[in-house]
mmCIF file of C-alpha atoms and ligand atoms in Angstrom:
data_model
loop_
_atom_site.group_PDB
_atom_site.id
_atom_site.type_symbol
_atom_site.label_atom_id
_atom_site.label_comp_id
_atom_site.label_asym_id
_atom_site.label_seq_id
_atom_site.Cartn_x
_atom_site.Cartn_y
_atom_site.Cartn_z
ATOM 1 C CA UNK T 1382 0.000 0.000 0.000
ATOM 2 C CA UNK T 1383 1.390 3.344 -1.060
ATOM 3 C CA UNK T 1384 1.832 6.208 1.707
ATOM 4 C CA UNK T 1385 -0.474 8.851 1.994
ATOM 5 C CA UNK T 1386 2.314 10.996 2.378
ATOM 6 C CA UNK T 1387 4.282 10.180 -0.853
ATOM 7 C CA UNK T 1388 7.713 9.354 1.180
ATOM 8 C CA UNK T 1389 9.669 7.829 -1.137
ATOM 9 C CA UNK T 1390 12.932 6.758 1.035
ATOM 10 C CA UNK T 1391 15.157 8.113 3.570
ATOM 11 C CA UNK T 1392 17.562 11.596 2.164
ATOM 12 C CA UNK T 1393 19.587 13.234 4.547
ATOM 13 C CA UNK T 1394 20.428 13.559 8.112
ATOM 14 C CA UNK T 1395 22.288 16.331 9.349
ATOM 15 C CA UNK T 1396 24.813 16.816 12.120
ATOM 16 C CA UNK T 1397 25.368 19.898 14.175
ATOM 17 C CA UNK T 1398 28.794 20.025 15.325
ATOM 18 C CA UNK T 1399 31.860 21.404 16.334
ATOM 19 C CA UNK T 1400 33.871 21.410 13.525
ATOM 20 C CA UNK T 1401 32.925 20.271 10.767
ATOM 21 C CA UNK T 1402 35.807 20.254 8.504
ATOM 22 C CA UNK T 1403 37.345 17.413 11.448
ATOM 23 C CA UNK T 1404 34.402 15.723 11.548
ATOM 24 C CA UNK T 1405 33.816 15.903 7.980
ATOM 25 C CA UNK T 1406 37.072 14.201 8.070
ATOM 26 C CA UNK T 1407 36.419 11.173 10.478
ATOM 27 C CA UNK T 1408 33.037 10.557 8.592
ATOM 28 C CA UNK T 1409 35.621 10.000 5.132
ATOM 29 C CA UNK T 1410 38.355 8.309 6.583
ATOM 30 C CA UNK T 1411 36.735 5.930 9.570
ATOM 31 C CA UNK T 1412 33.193 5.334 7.906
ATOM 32 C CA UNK T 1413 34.886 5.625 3.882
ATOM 33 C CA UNK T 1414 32.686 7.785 2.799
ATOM 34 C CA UNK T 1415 33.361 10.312 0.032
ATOM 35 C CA UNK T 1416 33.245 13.974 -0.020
ATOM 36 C CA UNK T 1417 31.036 14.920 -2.450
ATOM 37 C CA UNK T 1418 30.021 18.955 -1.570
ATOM 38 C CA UNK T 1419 30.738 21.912 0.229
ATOM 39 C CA UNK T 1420 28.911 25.085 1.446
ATOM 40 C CA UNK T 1421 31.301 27.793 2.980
ATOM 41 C CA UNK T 1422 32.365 31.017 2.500
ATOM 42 C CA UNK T 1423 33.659 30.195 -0.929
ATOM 43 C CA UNK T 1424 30.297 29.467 -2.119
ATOM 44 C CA UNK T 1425 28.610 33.010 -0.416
ATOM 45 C CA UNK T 1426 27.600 31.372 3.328
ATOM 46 C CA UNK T 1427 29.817 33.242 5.719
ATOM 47 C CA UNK T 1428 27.551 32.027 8.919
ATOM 48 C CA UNK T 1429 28.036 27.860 8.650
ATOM 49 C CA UNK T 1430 30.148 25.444 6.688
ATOM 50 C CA UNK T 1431 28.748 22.148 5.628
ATOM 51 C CA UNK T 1432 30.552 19.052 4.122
ATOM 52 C CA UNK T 1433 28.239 16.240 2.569
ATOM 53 C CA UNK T 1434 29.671 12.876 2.639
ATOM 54 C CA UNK T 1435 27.682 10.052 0.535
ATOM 55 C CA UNK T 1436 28.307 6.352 0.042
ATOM 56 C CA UNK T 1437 25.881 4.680 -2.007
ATOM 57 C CA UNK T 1438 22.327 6.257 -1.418
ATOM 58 C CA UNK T 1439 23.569 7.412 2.289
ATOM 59 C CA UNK T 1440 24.066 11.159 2.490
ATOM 60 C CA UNK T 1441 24.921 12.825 5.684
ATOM 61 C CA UNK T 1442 25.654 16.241 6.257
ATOM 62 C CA UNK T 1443 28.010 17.882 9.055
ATOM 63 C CA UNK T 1444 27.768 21.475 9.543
ATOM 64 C CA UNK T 1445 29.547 23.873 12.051
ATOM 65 C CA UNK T 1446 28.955 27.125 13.055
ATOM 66 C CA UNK T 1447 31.632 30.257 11.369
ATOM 67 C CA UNK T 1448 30.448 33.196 13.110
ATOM 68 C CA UNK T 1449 28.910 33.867 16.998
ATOM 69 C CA UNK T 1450 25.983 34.893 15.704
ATOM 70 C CA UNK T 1451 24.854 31.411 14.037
ATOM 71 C CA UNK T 1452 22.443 31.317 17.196
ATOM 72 C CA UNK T 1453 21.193 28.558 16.024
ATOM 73 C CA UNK T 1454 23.858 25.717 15.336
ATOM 74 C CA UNK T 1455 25.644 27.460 18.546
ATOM 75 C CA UNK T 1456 22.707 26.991 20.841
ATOM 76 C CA UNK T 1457 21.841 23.523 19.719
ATOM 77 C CA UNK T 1458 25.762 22.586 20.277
ATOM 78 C CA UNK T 1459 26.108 24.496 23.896
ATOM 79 C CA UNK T 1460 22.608 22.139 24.517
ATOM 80 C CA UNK T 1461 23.299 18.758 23.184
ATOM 81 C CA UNK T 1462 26.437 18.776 22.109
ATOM 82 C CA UNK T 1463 27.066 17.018 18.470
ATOM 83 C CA UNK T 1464 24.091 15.440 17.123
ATOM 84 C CA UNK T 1465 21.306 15.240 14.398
ATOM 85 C CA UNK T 1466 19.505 18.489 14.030
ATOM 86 C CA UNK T 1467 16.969 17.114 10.884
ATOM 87 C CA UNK T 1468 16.643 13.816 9.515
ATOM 88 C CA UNK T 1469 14.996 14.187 5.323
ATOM 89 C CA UNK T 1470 12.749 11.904 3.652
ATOM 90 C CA UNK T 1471 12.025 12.235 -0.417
ATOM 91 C CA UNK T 1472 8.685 12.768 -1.263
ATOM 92 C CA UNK T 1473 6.655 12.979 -4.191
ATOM 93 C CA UNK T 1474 5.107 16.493 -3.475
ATOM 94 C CA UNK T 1475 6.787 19.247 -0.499
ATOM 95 C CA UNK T 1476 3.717 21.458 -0.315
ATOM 96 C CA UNK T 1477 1.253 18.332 0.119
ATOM 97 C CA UNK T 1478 3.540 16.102 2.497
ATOM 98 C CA UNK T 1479 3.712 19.628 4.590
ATOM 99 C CA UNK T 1480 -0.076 20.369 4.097
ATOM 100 C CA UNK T 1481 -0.598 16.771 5.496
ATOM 101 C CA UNK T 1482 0.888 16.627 8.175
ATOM 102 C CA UNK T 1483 0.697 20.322 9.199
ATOM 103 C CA UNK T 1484 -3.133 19.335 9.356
ATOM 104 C CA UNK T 1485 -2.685 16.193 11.033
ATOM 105 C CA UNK T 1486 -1.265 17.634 14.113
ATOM 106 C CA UNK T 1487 2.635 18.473 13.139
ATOM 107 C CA UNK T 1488 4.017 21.177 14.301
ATOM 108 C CA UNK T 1489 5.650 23.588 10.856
ATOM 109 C CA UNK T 1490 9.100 23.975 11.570
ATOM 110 C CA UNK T 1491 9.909 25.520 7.687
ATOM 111 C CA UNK T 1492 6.833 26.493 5.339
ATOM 112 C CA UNK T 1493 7.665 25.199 1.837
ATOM 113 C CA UNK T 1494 10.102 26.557 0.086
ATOM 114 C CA UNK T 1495 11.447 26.611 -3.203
ATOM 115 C CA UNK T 1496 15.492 26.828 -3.570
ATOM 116 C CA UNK T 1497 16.862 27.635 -6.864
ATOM 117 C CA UNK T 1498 19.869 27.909 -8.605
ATOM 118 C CA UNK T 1499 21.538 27.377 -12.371
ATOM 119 C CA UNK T 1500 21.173 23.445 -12.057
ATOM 120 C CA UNK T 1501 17.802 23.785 -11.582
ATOM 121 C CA UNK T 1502 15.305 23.660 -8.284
ATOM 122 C CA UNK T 1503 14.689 21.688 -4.865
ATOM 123 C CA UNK T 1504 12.029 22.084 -2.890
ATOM 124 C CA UNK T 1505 11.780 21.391 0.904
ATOM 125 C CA UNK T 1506 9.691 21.819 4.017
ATOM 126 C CA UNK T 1507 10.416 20.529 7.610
ATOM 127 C CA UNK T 1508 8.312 19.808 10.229
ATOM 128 C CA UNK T 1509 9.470 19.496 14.540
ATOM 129 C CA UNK T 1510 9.563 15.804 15.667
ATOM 130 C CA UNK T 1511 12.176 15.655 18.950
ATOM 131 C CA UNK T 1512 13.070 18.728 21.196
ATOM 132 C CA UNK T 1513 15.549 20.181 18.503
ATOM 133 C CA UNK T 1514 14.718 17.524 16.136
ATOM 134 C CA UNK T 1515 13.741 18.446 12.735
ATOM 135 C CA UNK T 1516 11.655 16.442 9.941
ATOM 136 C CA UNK T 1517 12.625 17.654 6.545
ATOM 137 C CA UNK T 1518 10.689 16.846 3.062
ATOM 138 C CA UNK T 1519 12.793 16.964 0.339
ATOM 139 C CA UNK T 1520 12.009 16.873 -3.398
ATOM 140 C CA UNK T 1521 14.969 17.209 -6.442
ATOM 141 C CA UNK T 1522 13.161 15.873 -9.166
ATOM 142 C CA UNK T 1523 14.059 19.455 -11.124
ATOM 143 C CA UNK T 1524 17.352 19.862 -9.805
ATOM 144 C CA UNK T 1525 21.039 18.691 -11.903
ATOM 145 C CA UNK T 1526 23.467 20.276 -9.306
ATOM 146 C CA UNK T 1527 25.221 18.969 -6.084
ATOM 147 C CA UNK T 1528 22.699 18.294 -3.732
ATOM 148 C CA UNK T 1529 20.664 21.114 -3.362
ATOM 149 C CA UNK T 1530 21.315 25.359 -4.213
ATOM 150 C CA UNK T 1531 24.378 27.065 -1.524
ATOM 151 C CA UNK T 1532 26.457 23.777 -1.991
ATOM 152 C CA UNK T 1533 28.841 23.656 -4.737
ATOM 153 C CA UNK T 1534 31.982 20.913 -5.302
ATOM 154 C CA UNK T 1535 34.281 19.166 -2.881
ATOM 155 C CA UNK T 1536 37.005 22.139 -1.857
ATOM 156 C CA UNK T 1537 39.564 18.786 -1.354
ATOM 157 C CA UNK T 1538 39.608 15.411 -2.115
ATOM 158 C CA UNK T 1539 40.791 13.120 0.898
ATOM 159 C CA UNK T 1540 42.571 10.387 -0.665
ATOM 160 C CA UNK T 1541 40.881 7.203 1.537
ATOM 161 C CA UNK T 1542 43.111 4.994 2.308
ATOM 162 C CA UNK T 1543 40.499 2.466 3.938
ATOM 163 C CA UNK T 1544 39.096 -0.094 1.468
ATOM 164 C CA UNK T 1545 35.032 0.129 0.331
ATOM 165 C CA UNK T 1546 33.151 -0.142 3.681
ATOM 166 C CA UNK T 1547 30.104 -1.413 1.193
ATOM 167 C CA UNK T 1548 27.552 1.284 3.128
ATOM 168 C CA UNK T 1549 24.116 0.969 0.968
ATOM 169 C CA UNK T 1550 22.059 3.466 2.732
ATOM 170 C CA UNK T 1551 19.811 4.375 6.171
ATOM 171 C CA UNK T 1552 17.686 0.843 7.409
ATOM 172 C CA UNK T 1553 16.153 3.162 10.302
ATOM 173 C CA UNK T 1554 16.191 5.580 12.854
ATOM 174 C CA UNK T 1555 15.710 5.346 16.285
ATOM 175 C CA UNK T 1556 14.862 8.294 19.002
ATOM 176 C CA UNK T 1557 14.904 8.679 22.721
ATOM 177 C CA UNK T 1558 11.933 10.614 24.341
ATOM 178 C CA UNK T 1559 11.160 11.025 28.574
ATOM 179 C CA UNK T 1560 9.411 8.608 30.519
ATOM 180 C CA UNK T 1561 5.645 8.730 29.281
ATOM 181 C CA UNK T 1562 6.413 10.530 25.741
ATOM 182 C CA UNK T 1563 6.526 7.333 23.598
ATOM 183 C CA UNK T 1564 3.001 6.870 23.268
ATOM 184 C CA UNK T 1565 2.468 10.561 22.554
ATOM 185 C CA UNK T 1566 5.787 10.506 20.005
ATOM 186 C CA UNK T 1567 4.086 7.295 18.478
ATOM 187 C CA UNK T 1568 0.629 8.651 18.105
ATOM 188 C CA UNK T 1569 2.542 11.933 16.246
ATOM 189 C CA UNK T 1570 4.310 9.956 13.762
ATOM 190 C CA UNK T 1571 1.156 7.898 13.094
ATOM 191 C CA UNK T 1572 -1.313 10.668 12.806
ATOM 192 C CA UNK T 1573 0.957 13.406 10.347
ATOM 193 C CA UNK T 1574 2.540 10.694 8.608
ATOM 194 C CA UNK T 1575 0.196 8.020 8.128
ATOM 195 C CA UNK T 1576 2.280 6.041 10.069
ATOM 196 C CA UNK T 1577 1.490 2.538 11.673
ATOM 197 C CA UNK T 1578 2.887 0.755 14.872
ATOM 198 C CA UNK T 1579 4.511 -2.416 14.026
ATOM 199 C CA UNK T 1580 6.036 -2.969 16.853
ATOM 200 C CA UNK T 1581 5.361 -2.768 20.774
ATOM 201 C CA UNK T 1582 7.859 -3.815 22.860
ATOM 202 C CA UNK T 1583 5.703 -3.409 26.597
ATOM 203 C CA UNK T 1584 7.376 -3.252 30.724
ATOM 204 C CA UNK T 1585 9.707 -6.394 31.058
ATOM 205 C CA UNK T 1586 10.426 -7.244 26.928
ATOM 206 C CA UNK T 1587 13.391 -5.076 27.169
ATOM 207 C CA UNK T 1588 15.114 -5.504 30.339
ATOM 208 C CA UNK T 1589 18.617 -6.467 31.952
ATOM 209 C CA UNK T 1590 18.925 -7.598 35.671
ATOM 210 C CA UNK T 1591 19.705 -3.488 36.354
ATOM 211 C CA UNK T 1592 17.872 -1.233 34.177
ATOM 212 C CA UNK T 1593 14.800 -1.605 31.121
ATOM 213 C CA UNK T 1594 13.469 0.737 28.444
ATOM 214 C CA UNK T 1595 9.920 0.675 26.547
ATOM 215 C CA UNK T 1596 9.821 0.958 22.812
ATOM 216 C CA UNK T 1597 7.652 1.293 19.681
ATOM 217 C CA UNK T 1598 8.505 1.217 16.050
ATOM 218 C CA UNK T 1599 6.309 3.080 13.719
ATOM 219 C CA UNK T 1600 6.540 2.933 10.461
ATOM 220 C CA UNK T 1601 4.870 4.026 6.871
ATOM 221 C CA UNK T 1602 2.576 1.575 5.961
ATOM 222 C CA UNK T 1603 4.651 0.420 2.528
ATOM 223 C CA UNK T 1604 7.177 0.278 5.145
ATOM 224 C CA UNK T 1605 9.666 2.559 3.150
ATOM 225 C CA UNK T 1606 10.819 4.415 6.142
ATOM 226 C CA UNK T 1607 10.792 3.079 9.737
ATOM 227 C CA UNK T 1608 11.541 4.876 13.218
ATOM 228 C CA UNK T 1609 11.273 3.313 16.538
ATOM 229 C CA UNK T 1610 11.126 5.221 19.431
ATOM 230 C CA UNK T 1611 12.445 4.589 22.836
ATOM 231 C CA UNK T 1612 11.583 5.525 26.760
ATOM 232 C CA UNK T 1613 13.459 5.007 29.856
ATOM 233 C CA UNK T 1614 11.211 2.352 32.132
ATOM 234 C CA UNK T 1615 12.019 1.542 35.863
ATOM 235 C CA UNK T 1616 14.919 -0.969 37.324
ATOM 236 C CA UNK T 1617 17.076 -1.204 39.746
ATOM 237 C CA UNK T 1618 19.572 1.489 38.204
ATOM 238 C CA UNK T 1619 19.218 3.976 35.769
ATOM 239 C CA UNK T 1620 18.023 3.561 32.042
ATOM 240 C CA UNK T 1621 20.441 3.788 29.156
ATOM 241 C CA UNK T 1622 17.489 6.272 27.533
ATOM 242 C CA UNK T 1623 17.283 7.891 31.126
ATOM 243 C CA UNK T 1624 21.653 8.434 30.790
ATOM 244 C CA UNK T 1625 20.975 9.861 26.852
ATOM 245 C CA UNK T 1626 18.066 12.297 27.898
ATOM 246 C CA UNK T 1627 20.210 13.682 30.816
ATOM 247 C CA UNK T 1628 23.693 14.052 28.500
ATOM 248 C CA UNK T 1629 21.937 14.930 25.946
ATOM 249 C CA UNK T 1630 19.835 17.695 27.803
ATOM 250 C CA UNK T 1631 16.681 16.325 26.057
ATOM 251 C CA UNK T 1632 14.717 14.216 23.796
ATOM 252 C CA UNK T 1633 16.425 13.323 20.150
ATOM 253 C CA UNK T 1634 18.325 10.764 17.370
ATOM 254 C CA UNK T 1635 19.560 8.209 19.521
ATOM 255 C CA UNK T 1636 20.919 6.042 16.645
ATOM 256 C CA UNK T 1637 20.763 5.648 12.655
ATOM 257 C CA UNK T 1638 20.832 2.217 11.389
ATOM 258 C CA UNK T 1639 23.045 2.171 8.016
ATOM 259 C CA UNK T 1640 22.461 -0.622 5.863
ATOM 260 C CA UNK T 1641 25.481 -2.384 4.071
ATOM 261 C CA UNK T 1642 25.881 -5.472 1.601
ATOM 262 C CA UNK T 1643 28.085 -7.319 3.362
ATOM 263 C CA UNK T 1644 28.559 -6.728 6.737
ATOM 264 C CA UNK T 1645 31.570 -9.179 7.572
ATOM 265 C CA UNK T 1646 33.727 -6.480 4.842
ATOM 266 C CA UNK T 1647 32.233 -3.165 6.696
ATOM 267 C CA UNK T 1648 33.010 -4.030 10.301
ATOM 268 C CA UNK T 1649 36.315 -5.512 9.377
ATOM 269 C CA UNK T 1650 36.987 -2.116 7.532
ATOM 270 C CA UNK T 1651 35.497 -0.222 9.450
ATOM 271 C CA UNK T 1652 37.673 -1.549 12.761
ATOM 272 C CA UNK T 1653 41.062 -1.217 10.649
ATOM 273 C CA UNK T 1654 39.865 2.487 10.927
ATOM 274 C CA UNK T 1655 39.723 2.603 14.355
ATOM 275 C CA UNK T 1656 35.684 2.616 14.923
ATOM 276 C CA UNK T 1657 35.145 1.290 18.108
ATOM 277 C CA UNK T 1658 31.940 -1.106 19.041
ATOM 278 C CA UNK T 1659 30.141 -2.864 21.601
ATOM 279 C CA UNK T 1660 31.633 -5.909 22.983
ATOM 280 C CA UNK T 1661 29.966 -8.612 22.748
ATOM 281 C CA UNK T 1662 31.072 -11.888 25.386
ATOM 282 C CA UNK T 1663 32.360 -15.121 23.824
ATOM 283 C CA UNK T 1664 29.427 -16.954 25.728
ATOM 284 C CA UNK T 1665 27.011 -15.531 22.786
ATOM 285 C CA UNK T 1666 29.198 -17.061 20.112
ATOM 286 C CA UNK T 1667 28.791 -20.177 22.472
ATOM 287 C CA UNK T 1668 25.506 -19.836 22.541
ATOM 288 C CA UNK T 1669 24.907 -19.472 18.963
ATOM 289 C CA UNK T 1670 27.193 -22.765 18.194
ATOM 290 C CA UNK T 1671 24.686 -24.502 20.034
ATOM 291 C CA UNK T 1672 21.128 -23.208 18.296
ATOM 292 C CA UNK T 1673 23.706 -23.915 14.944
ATOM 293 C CA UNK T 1674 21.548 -21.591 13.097
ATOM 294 C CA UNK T 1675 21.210 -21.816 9.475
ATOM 295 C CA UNK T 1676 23.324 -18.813 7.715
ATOM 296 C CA UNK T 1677 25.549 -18.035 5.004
ATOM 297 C CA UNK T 1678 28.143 -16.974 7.110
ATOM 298 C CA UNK T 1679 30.737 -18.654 9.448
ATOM 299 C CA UNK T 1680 30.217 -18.074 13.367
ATOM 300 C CA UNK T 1681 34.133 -18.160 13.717
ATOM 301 C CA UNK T 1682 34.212 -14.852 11.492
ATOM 302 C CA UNK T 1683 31.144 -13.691 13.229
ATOM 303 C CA UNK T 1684 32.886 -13.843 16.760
ATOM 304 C CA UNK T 1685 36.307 -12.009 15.233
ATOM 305 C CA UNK T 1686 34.038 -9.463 14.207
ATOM 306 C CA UNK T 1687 32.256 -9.159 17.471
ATOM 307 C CA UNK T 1688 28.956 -9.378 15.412
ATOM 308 C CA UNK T 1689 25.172 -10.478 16.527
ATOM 309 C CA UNK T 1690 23.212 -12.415 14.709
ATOM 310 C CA UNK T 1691 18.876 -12.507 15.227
ATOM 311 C CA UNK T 1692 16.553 -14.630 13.365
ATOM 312 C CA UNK T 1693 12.911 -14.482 12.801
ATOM 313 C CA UNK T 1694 10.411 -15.720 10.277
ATOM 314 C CA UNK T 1695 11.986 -16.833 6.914
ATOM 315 C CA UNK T 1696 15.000 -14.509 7.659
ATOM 316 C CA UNK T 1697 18.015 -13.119 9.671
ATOM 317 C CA UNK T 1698 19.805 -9.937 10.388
ATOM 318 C CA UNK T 1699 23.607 -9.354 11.135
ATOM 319 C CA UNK T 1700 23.803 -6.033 13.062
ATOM 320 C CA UNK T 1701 26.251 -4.325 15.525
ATOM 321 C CA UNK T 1702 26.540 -0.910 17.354
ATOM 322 C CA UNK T 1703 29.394 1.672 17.691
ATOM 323 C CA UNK T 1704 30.286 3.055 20.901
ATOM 324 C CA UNK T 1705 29.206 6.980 21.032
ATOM 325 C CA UNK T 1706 30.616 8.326 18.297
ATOM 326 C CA UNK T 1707 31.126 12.255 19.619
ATOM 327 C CA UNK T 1708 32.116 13.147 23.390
ATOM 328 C CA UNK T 1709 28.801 12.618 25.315
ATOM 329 C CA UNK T 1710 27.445 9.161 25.654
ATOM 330 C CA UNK T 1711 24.736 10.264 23.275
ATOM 331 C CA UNK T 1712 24.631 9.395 19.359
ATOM 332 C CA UNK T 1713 25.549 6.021 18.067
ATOM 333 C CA UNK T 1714 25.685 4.082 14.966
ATOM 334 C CA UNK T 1715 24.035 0.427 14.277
ATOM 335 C CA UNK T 1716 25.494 -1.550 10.869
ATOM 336 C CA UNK T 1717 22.958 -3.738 9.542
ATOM 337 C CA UNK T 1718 22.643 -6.438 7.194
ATOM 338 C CA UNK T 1719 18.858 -8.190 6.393
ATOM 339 C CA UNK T 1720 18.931 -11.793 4.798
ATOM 340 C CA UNK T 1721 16.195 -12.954 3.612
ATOM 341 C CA UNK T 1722 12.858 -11.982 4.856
ATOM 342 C CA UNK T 1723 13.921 -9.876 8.189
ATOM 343 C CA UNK T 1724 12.194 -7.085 9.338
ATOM 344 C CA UNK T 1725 12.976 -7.560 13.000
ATOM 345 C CA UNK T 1726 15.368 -5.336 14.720
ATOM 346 C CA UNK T 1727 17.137 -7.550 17.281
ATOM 347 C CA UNK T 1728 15.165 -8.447 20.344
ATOM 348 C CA UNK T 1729 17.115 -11.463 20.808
ATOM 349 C CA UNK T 1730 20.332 -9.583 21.121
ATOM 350 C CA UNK T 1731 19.079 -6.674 23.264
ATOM 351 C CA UNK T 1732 19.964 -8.835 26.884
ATOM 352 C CA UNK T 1733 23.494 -8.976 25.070
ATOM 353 C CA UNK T 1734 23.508 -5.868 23.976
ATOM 354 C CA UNK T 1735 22.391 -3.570 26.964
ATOM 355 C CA UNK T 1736 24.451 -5.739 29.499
ATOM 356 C CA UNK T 1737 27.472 -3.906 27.347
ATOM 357 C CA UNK T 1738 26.261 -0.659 27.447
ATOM 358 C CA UNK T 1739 25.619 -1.139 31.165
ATOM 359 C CA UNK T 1740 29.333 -1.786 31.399
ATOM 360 C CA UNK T 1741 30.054 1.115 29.850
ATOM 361 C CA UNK T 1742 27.539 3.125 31.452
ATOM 362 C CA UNK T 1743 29.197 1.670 34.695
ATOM 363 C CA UNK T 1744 32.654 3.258 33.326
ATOM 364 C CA UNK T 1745 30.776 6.424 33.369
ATOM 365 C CA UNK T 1746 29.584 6.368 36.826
ATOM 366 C CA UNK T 1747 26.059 6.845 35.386
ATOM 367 C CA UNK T 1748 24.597 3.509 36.159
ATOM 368 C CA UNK T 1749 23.539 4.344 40.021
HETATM 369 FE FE1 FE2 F 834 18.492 -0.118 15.671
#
């Protein structure tokens, strides 16, 4: 069934950070991702500098702040420190995806807008989702240029010495909200998107001996575009999403899920670069010996890799997750690979998985 909406697929996100020439840089040489445009002072924009990087149909942005008076990126970065200010989704139409949700409860963040330039025109629109959270709708059918108008060619081309980290594009994207927001969050998406709830994971299905969250995934209903949403729920020490909203100073992108062909290449790659992940215990490459599970790949390479493996219905997923990626405990990044029919999103490695962000959490001093 075809959304209401006329989202097409994930676009952008966008990063707010410090610098965003180094960061810029880390995205290229850790993640391999290329360079592919630039908006600066060289192209007329005195106030921010922004870098895109893409690899396949992934496209993130990093921008920084060049003046004091760039309130905006500046008060967002004194806030939450580096994160994802907007998040972009293609549609078919930016005035009627706006017009839609606008009247099904979302709040405007940018009426739409037409940008225009020699290569042609892009329209966009964006809508509020988390605190400081932004929903863009994005539509270059008419455009030939890099991008979108203000961004022009690479300045320099980093010469990458990592090998192809085979990134295909965004599988989803997950945000944190405050004890008794999910529902609300949930009913948002659904209503101004057309979303649906897929999934509902209740008190107790997402729990560790010390702490437990609550979480829904909405999604459109062609399922082009999917975003669960987490909440901090009571245990015996504080939540992981409890830890996020309080470093974080509020509700936002907790993680973005990045698709790849061949997962066993990126995280080898990828940790040659120096990304650092989760660690995951030998017992759950014991474990997995014993179920001897019915995949294409070995469990020997699996464990090297430090890799989880989930299976439901006619198909499995591969996935792992990157420590926090900027200073505060706050943004990470899950690689994902779907065999077969999966549509899952892990459950049966969450006990694994939160018992190692607990021990990092621990490290912290911000599991009490
Ligand atoms: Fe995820």
């Amino acid at each position: 069934m075809a959304n209401v909406v006329g989202i097409r697929s994930y676009d952008y996100v966008e990063f707010y950070v410090g610098s965003a020439k180094t960061v810029a840089y880390w995205f290229a040489k850790a993640l391999g991702m290329n360079i592919s445009a630039y908006k600066g002072p060289e192209t007329s924009h005195r106030e921010r500098c922004s870098y895109l990087l893409e690899s396949q149909n992934l496209k993130i942005v990093v921008t920084g702040a060049l003046q004091p008076q760039s309130s905006e990126i500046n008060s967002f970065l004194s806030l939450h420190g580096d994160g994802i200010k907007r998040w972009s989704v293609v549609v078919d139409h930016v005035e009627k995806a706006f017009d839609y949700a606008v009247k099904n409860g979302a709040v405007p963040i940018v009426r739409p807008t037409k940008l225009e330039d020699n290569d042609g025109v892009v329209y966009h629109s964006a809508i509020k989702l988390y605190d400081d959270t932004e929903l863009v709708f994005i539509n270059r059918d008419e455009y030939k240029g890099v991008f979108m108008p203000g961004f022009g060619p690479a300045l320099q081309k980093i010469e990458l010495s990592s090998e192809d980290t085979a990134l295909k594009g965004i599988d989803h994207i997950v945000g944190n909200v405050r004890t008794n927001q999910m529902d609300q969050m949930a009913d948002y998406f659904n209503k101004a998107l057309d979303f649906e709830t897929f999934i509902d994971f209740g008190p107790g299905a997402i729990s560790t001996q010390y702490s437990a969250l609550l979480s829904k995934v909405v999604r459109a209903k062609d399922n082009v575009v999917k975003n669960p949403i987490n909440e901090p729920y009571k245990g015996k020490f504080k939540s992981q999403i409890e830890e996020f909203i309080e470093q974080y100073h509020g509700t936002g992108v907790q993680h973005i899920a990045i698709e790849t062909s061949d997962i066993c290449k990126t995280i080898s790659s990828l940790r040659k670069n120096g990304v650092e992940f989760l660690e995951i215990p030998d017992t759950y490459y014991d474990l997995m010996r014993q179920k001897n599970p019915d995949i294409k790949e070995n469990i020997d390479d699996l464990q090297r890799l430090g890799i989880l493996m989930d299976f439901e219905g006619e198909g499995y997923l591969l996935q792992l997750f990157t420590k926090p990626i900027f200073d505060r405990p706050t943004f990470f990044f899950e690689f994902i690979q779907r065999n077969g029919k999966s549509e899952g999103f892990g459950e049966g490695n969450f006990q694994a998985l939160f018992e190692s962000i607990e021990l990092d959490q621990e490290k912290r001093g911000n599991l009490v």
